[in-house]
Each structure stands twice: as C-alpha cells, then as structure tokens.
Coordinates of C-alpha atoms and ligand atoms in Angstrom, one line a residue:
X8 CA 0.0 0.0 0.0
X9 CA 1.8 3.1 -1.1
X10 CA 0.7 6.5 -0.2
X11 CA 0.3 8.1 -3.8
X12 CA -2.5 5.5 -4.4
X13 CA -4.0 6.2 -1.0
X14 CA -3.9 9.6 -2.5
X15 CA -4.9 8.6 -5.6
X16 CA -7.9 6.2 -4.3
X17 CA -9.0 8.7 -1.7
X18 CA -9.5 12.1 -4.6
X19 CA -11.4 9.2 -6.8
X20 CA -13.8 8.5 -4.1
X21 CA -14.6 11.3 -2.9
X22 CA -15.7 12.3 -6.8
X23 CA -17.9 9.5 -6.8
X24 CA -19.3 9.9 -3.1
X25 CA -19.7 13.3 -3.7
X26 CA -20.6 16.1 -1.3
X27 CA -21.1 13.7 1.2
X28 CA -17.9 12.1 1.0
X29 CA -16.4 15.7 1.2
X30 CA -17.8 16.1 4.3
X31 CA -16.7 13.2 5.6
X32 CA -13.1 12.9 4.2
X33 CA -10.7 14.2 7.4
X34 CA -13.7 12.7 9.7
X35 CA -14.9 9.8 8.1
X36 CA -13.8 7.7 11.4
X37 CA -15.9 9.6 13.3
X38 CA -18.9 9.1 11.0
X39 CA -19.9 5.7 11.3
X40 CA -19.8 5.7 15.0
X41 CA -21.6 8.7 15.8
X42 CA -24.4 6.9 14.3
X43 CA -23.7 3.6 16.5
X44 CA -25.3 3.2 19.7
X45 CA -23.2 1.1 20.9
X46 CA -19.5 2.4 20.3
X47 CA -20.4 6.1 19.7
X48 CA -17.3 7.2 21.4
X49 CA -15.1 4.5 20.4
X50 CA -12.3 5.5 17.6
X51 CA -12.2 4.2 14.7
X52 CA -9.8 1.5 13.4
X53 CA -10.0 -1.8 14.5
X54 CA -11.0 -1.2 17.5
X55 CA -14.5 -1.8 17.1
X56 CA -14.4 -5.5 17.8
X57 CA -17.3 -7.2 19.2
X58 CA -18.2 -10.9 20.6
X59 CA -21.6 -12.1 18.8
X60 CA -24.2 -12.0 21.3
X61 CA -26.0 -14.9 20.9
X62 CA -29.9 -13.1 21.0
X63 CA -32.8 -13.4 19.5
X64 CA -33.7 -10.7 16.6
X65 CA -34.4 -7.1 18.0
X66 CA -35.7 -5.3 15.0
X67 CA -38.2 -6.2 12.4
X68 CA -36.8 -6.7 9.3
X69 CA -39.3 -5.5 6.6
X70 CA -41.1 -7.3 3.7
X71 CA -38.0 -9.6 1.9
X72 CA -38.0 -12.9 0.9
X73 CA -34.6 -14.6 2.1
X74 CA -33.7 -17.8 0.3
X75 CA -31.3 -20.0 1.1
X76 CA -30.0 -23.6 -0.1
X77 CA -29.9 -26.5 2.3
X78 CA -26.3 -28.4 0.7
X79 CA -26.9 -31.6 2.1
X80 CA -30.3 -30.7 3.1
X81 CA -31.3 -31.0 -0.9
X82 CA -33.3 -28.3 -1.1
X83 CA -33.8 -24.6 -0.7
X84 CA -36.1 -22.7 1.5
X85 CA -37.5 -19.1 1.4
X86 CA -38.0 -17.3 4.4
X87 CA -40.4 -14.2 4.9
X88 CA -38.4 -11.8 6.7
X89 CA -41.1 -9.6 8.1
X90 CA -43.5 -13.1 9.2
X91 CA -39.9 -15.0 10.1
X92 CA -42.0 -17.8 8.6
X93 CA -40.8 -19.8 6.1
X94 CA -42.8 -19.4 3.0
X95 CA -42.3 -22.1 0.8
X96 CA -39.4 -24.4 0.2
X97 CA -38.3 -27.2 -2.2
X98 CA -36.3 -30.4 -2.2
X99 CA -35.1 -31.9 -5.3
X100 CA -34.9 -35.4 -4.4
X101 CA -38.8 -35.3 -4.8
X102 CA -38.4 -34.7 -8.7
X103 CA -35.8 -38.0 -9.0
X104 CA -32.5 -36.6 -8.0
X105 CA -31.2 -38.8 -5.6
X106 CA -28.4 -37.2 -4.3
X107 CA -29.0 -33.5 -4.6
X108 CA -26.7 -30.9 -3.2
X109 CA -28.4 -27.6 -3.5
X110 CA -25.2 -25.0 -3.4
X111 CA -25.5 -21.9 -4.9
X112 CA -28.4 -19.8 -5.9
X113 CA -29.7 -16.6 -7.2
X114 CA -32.8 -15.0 -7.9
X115 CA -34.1 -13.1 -11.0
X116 CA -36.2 -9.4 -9.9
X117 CA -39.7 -10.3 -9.5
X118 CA -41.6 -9.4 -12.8
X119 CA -44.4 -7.7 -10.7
X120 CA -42.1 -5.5 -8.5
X121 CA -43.6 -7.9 -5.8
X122 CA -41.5 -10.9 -4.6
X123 CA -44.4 -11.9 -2.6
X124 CA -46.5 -12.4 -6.1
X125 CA -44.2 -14.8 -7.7
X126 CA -40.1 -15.0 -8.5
X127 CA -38.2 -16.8 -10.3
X128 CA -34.5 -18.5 -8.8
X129 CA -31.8 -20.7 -9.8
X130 CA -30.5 -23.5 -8.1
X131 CA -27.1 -25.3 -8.8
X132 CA -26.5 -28.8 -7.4
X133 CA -23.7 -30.9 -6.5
X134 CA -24.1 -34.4 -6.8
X135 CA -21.8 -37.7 -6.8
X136 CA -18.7 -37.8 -4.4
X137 CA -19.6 -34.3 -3.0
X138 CA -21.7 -36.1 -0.2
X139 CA -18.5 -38.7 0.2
X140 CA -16.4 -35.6 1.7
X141 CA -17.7 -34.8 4.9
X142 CA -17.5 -37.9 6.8
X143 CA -20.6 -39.2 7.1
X144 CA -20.9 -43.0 7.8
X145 CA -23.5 -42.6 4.7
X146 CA -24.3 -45.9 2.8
X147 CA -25.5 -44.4 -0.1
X148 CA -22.8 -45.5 -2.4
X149 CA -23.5 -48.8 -1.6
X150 CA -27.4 -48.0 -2.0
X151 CA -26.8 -47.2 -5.7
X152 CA -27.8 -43.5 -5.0
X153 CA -24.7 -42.2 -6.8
X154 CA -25.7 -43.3 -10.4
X155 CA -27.1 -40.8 -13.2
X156 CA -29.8 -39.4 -10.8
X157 CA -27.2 -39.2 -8.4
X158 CA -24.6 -37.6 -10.6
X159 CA -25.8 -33.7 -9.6
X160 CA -24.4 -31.0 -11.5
X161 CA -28.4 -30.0 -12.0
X162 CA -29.0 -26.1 -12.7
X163 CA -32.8 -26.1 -11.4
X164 CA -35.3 -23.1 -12.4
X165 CA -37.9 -23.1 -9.7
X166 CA -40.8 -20.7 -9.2
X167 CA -42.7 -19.1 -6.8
X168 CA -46.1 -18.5 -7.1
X169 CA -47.8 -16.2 -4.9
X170 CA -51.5 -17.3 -5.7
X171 CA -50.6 -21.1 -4.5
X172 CA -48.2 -20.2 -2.1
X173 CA -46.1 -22.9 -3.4
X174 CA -42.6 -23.7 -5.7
X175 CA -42.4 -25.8 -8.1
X176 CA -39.6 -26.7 -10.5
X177 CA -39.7 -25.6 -13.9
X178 CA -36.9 -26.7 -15.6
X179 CA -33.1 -28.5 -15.1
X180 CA -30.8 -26.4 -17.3
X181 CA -28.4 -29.1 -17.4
X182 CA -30.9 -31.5 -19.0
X183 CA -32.7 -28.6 -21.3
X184 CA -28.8 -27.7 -22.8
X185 CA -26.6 -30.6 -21.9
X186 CA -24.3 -28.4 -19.7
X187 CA -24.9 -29.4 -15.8
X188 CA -22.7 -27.1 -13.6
X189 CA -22.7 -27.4 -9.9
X190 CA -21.2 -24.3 -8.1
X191 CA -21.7 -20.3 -8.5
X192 CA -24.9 -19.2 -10.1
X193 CA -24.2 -15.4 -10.8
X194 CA -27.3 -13.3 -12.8
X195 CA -26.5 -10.5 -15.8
X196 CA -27.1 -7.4 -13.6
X197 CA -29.5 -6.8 -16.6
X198 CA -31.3 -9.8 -15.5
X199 CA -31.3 -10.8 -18.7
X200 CA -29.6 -14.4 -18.4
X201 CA -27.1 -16.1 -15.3
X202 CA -23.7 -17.5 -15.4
X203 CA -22.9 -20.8 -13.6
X204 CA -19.6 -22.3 -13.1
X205 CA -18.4 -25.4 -12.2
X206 CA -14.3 -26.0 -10.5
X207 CA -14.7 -29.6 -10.8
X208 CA -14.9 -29.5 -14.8
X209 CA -13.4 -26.0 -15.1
X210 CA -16.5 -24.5 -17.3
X211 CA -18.4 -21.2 -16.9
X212 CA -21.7 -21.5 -19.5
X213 CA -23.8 -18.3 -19.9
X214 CA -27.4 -18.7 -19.9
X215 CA -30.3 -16.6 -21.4
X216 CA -33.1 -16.1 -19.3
X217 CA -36.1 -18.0 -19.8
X218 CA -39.6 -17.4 -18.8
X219 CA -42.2 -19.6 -17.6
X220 CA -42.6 -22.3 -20.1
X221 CA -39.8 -21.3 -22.2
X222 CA -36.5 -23.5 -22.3
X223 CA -33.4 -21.9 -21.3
X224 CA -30.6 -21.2 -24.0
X225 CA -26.7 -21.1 -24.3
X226 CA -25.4 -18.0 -25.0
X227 CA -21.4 -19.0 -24.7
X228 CA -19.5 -21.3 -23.1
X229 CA -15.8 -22.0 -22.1
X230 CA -13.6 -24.1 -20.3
X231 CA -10.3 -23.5 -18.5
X232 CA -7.5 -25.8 -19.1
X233 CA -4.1 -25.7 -17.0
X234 CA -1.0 -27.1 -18.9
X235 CA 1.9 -27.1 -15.8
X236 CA 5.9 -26.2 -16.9
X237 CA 6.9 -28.6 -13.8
X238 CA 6.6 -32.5 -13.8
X239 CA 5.4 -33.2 -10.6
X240 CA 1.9 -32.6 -9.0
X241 CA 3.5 -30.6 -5.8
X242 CA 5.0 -27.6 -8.7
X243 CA 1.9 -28.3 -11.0
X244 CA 1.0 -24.7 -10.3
X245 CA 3.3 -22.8 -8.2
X246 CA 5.9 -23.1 -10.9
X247 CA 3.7 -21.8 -13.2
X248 CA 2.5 -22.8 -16.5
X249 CA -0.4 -22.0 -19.8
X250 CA -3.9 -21.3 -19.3
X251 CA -6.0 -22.4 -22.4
X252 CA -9.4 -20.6 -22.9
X253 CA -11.7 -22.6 -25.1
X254 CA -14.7 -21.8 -26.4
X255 CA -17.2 -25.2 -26.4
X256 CA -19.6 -25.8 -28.7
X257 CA -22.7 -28.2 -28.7
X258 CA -21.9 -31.8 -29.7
X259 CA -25.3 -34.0 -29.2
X260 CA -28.2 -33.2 -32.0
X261 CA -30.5 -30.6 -31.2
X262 CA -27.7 -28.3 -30.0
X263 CA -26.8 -30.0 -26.7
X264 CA -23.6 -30.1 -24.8
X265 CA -22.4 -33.4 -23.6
X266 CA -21.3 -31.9 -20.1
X267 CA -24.1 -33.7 -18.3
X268 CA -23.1 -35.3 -14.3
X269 CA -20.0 -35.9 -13.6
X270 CA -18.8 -36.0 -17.5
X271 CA -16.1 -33.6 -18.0
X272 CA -14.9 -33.4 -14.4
X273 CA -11.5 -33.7 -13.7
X274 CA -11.3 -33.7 -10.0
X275 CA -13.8 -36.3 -8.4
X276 CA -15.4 -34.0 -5.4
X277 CA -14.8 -30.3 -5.3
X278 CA -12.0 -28.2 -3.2
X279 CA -13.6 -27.1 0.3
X280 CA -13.7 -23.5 0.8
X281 CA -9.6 -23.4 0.9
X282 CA -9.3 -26.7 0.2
X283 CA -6.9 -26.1 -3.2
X284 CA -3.7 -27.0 -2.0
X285 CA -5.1 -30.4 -1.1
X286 CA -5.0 -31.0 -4.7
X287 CA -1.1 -30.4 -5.3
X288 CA -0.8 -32.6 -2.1
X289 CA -2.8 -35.6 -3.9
X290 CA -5.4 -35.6 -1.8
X291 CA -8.1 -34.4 -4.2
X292 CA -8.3 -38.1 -6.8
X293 CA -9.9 -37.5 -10.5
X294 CA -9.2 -38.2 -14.2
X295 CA -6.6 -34.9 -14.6
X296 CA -5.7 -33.0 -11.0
X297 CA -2.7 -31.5 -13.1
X298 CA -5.0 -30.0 -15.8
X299 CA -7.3 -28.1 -12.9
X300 CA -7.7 -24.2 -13.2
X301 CA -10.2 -24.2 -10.5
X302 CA -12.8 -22.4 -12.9
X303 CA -15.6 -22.2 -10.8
X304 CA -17.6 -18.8 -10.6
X305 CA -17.9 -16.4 -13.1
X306 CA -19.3 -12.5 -11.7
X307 CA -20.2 -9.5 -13.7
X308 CA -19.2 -5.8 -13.4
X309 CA -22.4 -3.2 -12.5
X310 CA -22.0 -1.8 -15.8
X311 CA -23.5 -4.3 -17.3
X312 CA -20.7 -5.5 -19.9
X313 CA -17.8 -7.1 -18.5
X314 CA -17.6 -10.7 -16.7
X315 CA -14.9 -12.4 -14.5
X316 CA -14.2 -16.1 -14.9
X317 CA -12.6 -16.9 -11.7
X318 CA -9.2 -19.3 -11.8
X319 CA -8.8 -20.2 -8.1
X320 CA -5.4 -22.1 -9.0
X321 CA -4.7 -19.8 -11.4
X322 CA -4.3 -16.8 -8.7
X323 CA -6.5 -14.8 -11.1
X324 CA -9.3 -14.8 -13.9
X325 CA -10.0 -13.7 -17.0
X326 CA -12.4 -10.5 -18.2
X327 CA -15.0 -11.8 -20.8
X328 CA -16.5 -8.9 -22.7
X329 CA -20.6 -10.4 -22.9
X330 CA -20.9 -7.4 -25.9
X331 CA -18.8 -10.1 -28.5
X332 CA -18.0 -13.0 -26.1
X333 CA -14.4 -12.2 -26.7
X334 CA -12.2 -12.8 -23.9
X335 CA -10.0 -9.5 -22.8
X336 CA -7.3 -10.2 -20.1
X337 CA -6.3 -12.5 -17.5
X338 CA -6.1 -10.1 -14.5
X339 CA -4.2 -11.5 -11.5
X340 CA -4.7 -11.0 -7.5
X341 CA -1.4 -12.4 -5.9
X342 CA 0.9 -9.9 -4.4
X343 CA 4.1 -9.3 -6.3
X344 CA 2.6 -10.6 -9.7
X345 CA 1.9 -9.1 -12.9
X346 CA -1.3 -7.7 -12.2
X347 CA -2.9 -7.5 -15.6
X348 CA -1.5 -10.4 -18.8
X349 CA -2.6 -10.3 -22.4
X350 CA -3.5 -13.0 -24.2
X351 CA -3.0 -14.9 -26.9
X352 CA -5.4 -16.3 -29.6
X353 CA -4.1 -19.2 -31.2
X354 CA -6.9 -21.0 -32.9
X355 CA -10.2 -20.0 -34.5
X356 CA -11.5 -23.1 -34.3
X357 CA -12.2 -23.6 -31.8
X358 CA -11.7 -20.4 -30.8
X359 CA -9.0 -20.8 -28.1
X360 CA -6.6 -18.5 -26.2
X361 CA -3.6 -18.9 -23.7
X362 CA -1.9 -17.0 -21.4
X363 CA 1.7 -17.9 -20.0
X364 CA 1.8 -17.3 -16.0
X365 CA 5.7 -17.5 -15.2
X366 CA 4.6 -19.0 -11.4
X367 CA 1.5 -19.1 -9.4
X368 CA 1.7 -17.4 -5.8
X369 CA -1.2 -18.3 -4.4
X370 CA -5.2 -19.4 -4.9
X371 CA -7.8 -17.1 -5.6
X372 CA -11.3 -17.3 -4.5
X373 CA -14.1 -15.3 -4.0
X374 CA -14.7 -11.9 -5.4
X375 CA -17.2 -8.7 -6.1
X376 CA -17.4 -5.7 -8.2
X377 CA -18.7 -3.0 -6.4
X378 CA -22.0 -1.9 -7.1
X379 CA -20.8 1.5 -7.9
X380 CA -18.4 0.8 -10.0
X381 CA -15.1 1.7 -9.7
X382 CA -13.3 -1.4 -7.8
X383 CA -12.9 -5.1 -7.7
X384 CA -12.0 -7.3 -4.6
X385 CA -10.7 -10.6 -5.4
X386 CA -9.1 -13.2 -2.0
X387 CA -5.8 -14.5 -2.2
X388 CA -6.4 -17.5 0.2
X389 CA -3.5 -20.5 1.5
X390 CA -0.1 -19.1 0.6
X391 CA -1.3 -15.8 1.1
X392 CA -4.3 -14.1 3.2
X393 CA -5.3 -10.8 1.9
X394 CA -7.7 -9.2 -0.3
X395 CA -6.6 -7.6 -3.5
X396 CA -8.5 -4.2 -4.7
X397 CA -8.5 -3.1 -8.1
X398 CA -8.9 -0.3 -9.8
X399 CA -11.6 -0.9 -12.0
X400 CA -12.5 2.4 -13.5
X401 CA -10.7 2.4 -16.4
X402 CA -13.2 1.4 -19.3
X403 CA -10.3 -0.5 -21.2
X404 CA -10.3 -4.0 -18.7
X405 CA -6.3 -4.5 -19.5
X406 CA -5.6 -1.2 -17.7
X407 CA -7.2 -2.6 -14.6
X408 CA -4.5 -2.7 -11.6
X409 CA -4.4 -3.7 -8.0
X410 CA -4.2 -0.2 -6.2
X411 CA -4.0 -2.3 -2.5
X412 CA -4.6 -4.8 0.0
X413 CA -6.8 -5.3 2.5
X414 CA -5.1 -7.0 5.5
X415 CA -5.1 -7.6 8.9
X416 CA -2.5 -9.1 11.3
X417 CA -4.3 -11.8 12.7
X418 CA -4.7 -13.2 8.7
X419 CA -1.7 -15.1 9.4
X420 CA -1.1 -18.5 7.8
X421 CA -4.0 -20.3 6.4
X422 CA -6.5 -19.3 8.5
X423 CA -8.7 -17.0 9.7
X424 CA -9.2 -16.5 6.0
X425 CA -11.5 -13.7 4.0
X426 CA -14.2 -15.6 2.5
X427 CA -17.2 -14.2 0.6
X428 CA -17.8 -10.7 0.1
X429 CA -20.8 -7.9 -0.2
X430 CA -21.3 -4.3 -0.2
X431 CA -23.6 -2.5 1.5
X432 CA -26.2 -1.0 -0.5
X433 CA -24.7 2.8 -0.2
X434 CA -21.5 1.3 -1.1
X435 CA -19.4 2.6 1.5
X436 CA -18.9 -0.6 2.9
X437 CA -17.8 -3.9 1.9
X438 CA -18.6 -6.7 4.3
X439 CA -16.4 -10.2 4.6
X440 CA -16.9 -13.0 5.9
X441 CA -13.7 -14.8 7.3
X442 CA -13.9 -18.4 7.5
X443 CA -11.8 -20.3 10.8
X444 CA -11.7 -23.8 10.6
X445 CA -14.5 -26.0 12.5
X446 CA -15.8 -26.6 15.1
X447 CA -14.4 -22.9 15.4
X448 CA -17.0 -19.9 14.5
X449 CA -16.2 -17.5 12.1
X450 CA -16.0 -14.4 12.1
X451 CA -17.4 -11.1 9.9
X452 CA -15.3 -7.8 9.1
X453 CA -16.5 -4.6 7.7
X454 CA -14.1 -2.8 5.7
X455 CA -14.6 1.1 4.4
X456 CA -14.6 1.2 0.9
X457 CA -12.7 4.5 0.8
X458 CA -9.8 3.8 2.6
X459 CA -10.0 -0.1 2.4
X460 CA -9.2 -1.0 6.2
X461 CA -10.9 -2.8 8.7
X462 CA -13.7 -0.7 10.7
X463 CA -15.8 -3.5 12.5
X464 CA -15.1 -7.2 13.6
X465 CA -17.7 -9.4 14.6
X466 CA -16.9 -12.0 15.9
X467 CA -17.5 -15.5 16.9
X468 CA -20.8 -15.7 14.5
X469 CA -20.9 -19.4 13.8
X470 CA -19.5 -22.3 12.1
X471 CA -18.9 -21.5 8.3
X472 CA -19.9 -18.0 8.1
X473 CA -21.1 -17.8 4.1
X474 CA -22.1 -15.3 2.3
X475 CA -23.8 -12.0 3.6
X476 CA -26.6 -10.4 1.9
X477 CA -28.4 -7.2 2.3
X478 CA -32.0 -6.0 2.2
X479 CA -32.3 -3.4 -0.4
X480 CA -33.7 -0.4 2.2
X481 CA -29.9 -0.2 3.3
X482 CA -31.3 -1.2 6.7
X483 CA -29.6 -4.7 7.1
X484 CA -27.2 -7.3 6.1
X485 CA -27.6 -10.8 6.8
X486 CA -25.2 -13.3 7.2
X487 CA -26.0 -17.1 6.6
X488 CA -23.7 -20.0 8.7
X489 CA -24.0 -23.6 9.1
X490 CA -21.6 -26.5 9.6
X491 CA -21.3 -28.0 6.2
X492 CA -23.1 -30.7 7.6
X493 CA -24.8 -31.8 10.8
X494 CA -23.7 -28.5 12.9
X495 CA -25.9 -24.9 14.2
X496 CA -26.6 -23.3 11.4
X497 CA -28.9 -19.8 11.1
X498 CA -28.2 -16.4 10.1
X499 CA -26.6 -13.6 11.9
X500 CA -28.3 -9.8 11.8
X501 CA -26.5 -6.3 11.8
X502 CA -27.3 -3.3 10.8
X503 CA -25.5 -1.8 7.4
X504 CA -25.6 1.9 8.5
X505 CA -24.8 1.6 12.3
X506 CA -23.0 -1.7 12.3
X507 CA -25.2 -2.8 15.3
X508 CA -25.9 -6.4 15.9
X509 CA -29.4 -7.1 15.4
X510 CA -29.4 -11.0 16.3
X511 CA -30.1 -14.1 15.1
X512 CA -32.5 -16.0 13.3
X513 CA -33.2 -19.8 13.1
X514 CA -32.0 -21.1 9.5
X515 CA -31.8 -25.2 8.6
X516 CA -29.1 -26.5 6.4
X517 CA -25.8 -26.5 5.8
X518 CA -26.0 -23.4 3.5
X519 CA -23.3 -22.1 1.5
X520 CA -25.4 -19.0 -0.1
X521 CA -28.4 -16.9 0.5
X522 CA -30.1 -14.3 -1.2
X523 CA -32.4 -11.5 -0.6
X524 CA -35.2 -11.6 -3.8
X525 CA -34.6 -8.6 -5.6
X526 CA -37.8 -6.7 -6.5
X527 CA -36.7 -4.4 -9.4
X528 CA -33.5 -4.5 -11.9
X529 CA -31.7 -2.2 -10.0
X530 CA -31.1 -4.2 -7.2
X531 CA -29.7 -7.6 -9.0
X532 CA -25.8 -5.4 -8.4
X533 CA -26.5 -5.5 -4.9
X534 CA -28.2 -8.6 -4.9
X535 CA -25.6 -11.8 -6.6
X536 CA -24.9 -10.2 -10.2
X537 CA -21.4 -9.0 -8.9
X538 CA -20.4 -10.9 -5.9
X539 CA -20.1 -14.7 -4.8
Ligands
LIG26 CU1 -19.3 -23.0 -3.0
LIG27 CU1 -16.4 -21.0 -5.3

C-alpha cells in the first residue's frame, strides 16, 4: 500500500461519493460511529471488535424474501423476513435426483415488482462424491444413489407462485442444454440471463433467461485448461505454466452439450472453501488434477458489460467482454505478480486463447465488483491471506491494476481467512466473511470502501460463516452459517448503516449461499450479479 495511491484512491472517491464524502473525508472515522449506539465514542480502526451476542432478533426486518439452499439438506427454502416464517421451500430429491446438493443460488427481480407475487431462482447442485467428503458414515454408495440421478451438477429453475403459495420446478438447465454445472450461479445485472460455473470440470456457461414455459438457452460457453511447466503434481501450479481458454460448442443433435453429471470433471469432489492445495498434495483423486484451473464462478461488473471467470489455482481470472464473447485479459490478485496479462489467440476453431503465467503465488477465490463501479476485490487465500482491490475504472479491462490490500495481522497463515464478500447497498462498505476452521466460529469484518481498512469485527458468529446479503432499504445485512453438515446453522443480523448487531434467526441447512429476492432490476448489483 503506497501512499500516492492512497492519495490517488482517496480524490477518486470522494468524486464519486460526492458532497457527502467531502464532508466526511478528514472525519470519516468519526462518521460511522456517531451513528452507533453502541461504540459512539469508540475510535475508529480496529478497534471496534465485538463478541456475537448470541440473542434473539431485535428489529423487524421488513417485507424480503430470504432464500437459502440447504447443501446436504437437498433443497432450498424461502424465508419471509417480516413473518420470520418460512414461506415455501423445495427439495429436489422429490423430482428423482437422488443425491442433490443444493449450493449456490440466485434469484431473477420479480416481474411484478412484488417478490411476494411470484419470482423466479436458480438452483445449482452438487451431486456424486460431494456427499463422500464430509464424513458421514452414509451408505448411499452402496445404495446405488450415486448413479445418473445421483450424478448432480443440475441447474434447477424453480418458481414461486404467490396465488398457490407454493414452488415448483420448472426446468433443469443441465438436462434442457446438456451443460450441468454445480457451483456459482451469478445473474447478468441486466437480469437478462445467469452464469454458472463449475471448478470440478473448469466451465463457466452463460445462460439466457427463460420465462415460464420457455427452455433456457446457451449464450457462450468455455472451459479452463491448465498445462503445468513442472513434472510433478507438488510444482503443478506454483511453478507456473499455460492457461487455455476454449470456447465449447454443442456436440449431441439438437444443440446439446455433452457436459451432463460428472462428464467432464476432472477432479472427483470439489476443493472445500480453501481446500486447493489439497490437490497439489494428492489428496483431491480424478481423471486430470494436473490440468485443474479451478474455474468455478464467473461475476459480472455493474456496468453491465464485462464478466470475470474466476481461476482459483490460477491466482486470477479472466475478463470476458458479454458485448462479443471475446475474452480481454487475464487479471491477477497475488501480491508481487503481474497484475494485468494479455492473451494470446491461437486457434479459431475452436476459438481458443492462452496466457503464459511464469509462477503461481497463491489461490484465488471469491470476489465482487462493487455496485458502484469503480473497484474489484478478489481473495488470495492459503499461501497468502489478503484481499486484493483493483482499480476498475478504467473502461479498457487491460488497464485494470491492483491499487491495495486489504489485510489484517491476525490473517496469518492459512486461516482465519477472508471468505465471501458484499457491499452494503450505499457502497461505502464492503462486508467479509472470514472463514476459521471447524468446530471454530467464524467471524465477519466490515471494511470502508474508501480507505479499504478494517472498521468493524464481529466475531464469533458461527461455524462457516457464508455469504452475507443485504436488504435493499440499506437497513440490514444478513449473514447465513452452518456447519457444512450436521452443525448450528442460522443467520446472523446487523445493521448496514450503524453496524449494530441485530441478532439471530433460526435457518436449517448446511448453507453455502443466501439471497435476498430482488424486487426491481436495479437491485440484481447488490443482490448476486457482482459478488459470490
Ligand atoms: Cu461453494
Ligand atoms: Cu467457489
């Protein structure tokens, strides 16, 4: 962190922020916490550190629709904030699946402006030896439950429909187009179509949008191939290597891809939340470990034209322009690194490009635009623990640079780690969660967008703090936990503006995501169109 960038980052901001940021620039410490109850006289800086208080919740919430995916649970449920009743819920192993592991989700804007009418969500499951990685004394290999209904990777459409009061499914992507993907389900900020990704098989496929009984279409697809310079599985990526972008095209009749299951995956169970180094180690089996790029989320800038396909081995991702489908960069997080590489294209057909990485530092994970525009937060997880800010301004992606870090001394070693991120809906703040190993509970930190340090800890939330989300009145952020599997689980309360706890509410399953519906467009940025 050098000062002319603080100098440089501070002058951008407080054009963007505007009068208020003016105002606030020499005292923006005291700002925050004039407005908190409970630390009104405390400094700022990391000071304000606070224990979870393990309460009930205080405030009402207001009229959103929480949703959240069960993992092992195989299903997803909707909760009504303002009724903390659960309004509906789903489980796929109704429809035939039988061995669904609901992951990721997002949901499209209700077309009424009404969540509570009707919406529309997608679901991505895991399937096969995902269930095989927790421990469980399960029998269900043995059972037969792992074979083609068993295989996951399903992308489920379900509805909502306010007049029943019920969900139903509407469609599996993955059978309509052949492409099943299991991991990070990321909407066009447009609404207009999702992205889902998949680290297992290294493919990112973008999706239109489909309507009610409409079949869903594929707009573009790639996958992310890793060839390694060193010869054994320990250097694969450390010692760098060549990415190879491909662009896929349908091989079954009717347009299909054959990407079904578990075809196409190279690694048989996915890497835990920073679980990557297990595979240099040889503890992650499949058919090619050494040609992983960890390909497995793909996020989209607010302005509606730019795309990141997240490489967590890879230490970085590439910047998909969704105007031409023509790749732009590889942009990369780890400290000390190149921070922006051009590519190559070396085929036409199939279109396919490479970049050369000279060595690898560390694994990237999760990341987020911010809604505003203007930056991009990407983890560097394992090797190092940090977050990486860049500049993303410039309207030419291969001028996009890292302008700092966000650290913090105790991110030492592996863990605690920064985890998944959000912003708060005025954007001044960006909210982490940061994962400790289990049974351990995690913790959450609020860092100020401006300066990019740490103004608020929470701590001690619960066992695999996820992702946050945050109702669209600015009011409150929410942040969903569980033990993968058979541990608490619910969802932590504070308040965006104040950064007071609210409390907790009740929340089965071993989520790894949760979403507030979005009622209008506008609100996709804030709601999973540019974070996972
Ligand atoms: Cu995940
Ligand atoms: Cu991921």
């Amino acid at each position: 962190m050098n000062d002319p960038f603080s100098a440089k980052l501070s002058r951008r901001n407080l054009f963007r922020f505007g009068a208020a940021g003016l105002a606030g620039a020499g005292a923006f410490s005291a700002f925050h916490y004039v407005r908190g109850r409970t630390s009104a006289s405390a400094p700022m800086a990391a000071s304000g550190v606070e224990d979870a208080r393990f309460e009930g919740l205080r405030e009402q919430l207001g009229r959103y629709i929480l949703l959240t995916p069960q993992k092992l649970g195989g299903g997803t449920h909707a909760v009504d904030l303002a009724t903390q009743k659960t309004l509906a819920w789903i489980s796929y192993w109704n429809y035939g699946d039988s061995c669904p592991i609901s992951h990721h989700l997002a949901a499209f804007p209700a077309d009424s402006g009404d969540p509570y009418k009707g919406f529309e969500f997608v679901n991505t499951t895991q399937g096969g030896d995902n269930v095989l990685m927790y421990g469980l004394r399960t029998r269900i290999r043995e059972n037969g439950m792992l074979g083609q209904a068993g295989q996951g990777n399903h992308i489920y459409r379900v509805g909502y429909d306010g007049k029943t009061g019920q969900m139903e499914l509407l469609e599996d992507i993955a059978e309509t187009t052949g492409i099943g993907l299991g991991v990070h389900t990321v909407p066009f900020p447009d609404g207009t179509g999702i992205a889902c990704g998949d680290g297992q098989k290294d493919i990112v496929a973008f999706f239109s949008r489909a309507r009610g009984e409409e079949k869903t279409k594929v707009l573009n697809a790639f996958r992310a191939d890793w060839q390694p310079k060193a010869d054994d599985l320990g250097s694969t990526w450390m010692k760098g290597g060549r990415i190879v972008l491909t662009r896929l095209s349908p091989s079954l009749d009717l347009g299909r891809y054959d990407l079904q299951g578990t075809t196409g995956n190279k690694i048989n169970f996915e890497m835990a939340p920073m679980a990557e180094l297990r595979v240099e180690r040889g503890q992650i089996p499949g058919n090619d470990p050494r040609g992983l790029t960890g390909l497995d989320f793909c996020l989209h800038d607010p302005g509606h034209r730019f795309s990141l396909m997240g490489l967590r081995m890879c230490g970085g991702g590439f910047i998909i322009d969704r105007k031409n489908w023509e790749p732009v960069c590889f942009i990369q997080a780890n400290e000390g690194l190149q921070d922006n590489f051009p590519l190559k294209k070396i085929s036409n057909s199939p279109d396919t490009w490479v970049v050369d990485l000279p060595s690898v530092g560390n694994p990237i994970h999760e990341s987020g635009f911010h809604p505003n525009g203007g930056f991009l937060c990407m983890m560097n997880n394992l090797r190092a623990n940090n977050v990486a800010v860049f500049d993303t301004s410039d309207p030419d992606p291969r001028k996009w640079k890292r302008v700092t870090f966000v650290k913090d001394p105790e991110w030492q070693g592996e863990f605690p780690s920064p985890f998944h991120l959000n912003y708060s809906i005025d954007g001044t703040k960006c909210f982490f969660t940061v994962l400790r190993p289990k049974p351990m509970r995690s913790d959450v930190v609020v860092v100020d967008t401006r300066s990019w340090k740490i103004i608020k800890k929470f701590r001690n939330i619960g066992v695999d703090a996820q992702t946050t989300c945050t109702t669209y009145d600015g009011k409150y952020a929410i942040v969903i936990f569980s033990g993968f599997q058979r541990m608490e689980s619910g969802a932590f309360v504070f308040r965006q503006d104040t950064l007071e706890q609210v409390g907790y509410m009740p929340n089965f399953g071993g989520h790894h995501d949760c979403v507030i519906v979005p009622s209008t467009v506008e609100q996709l940025k804030y709601s999973r169109s540019c974070t996972v």
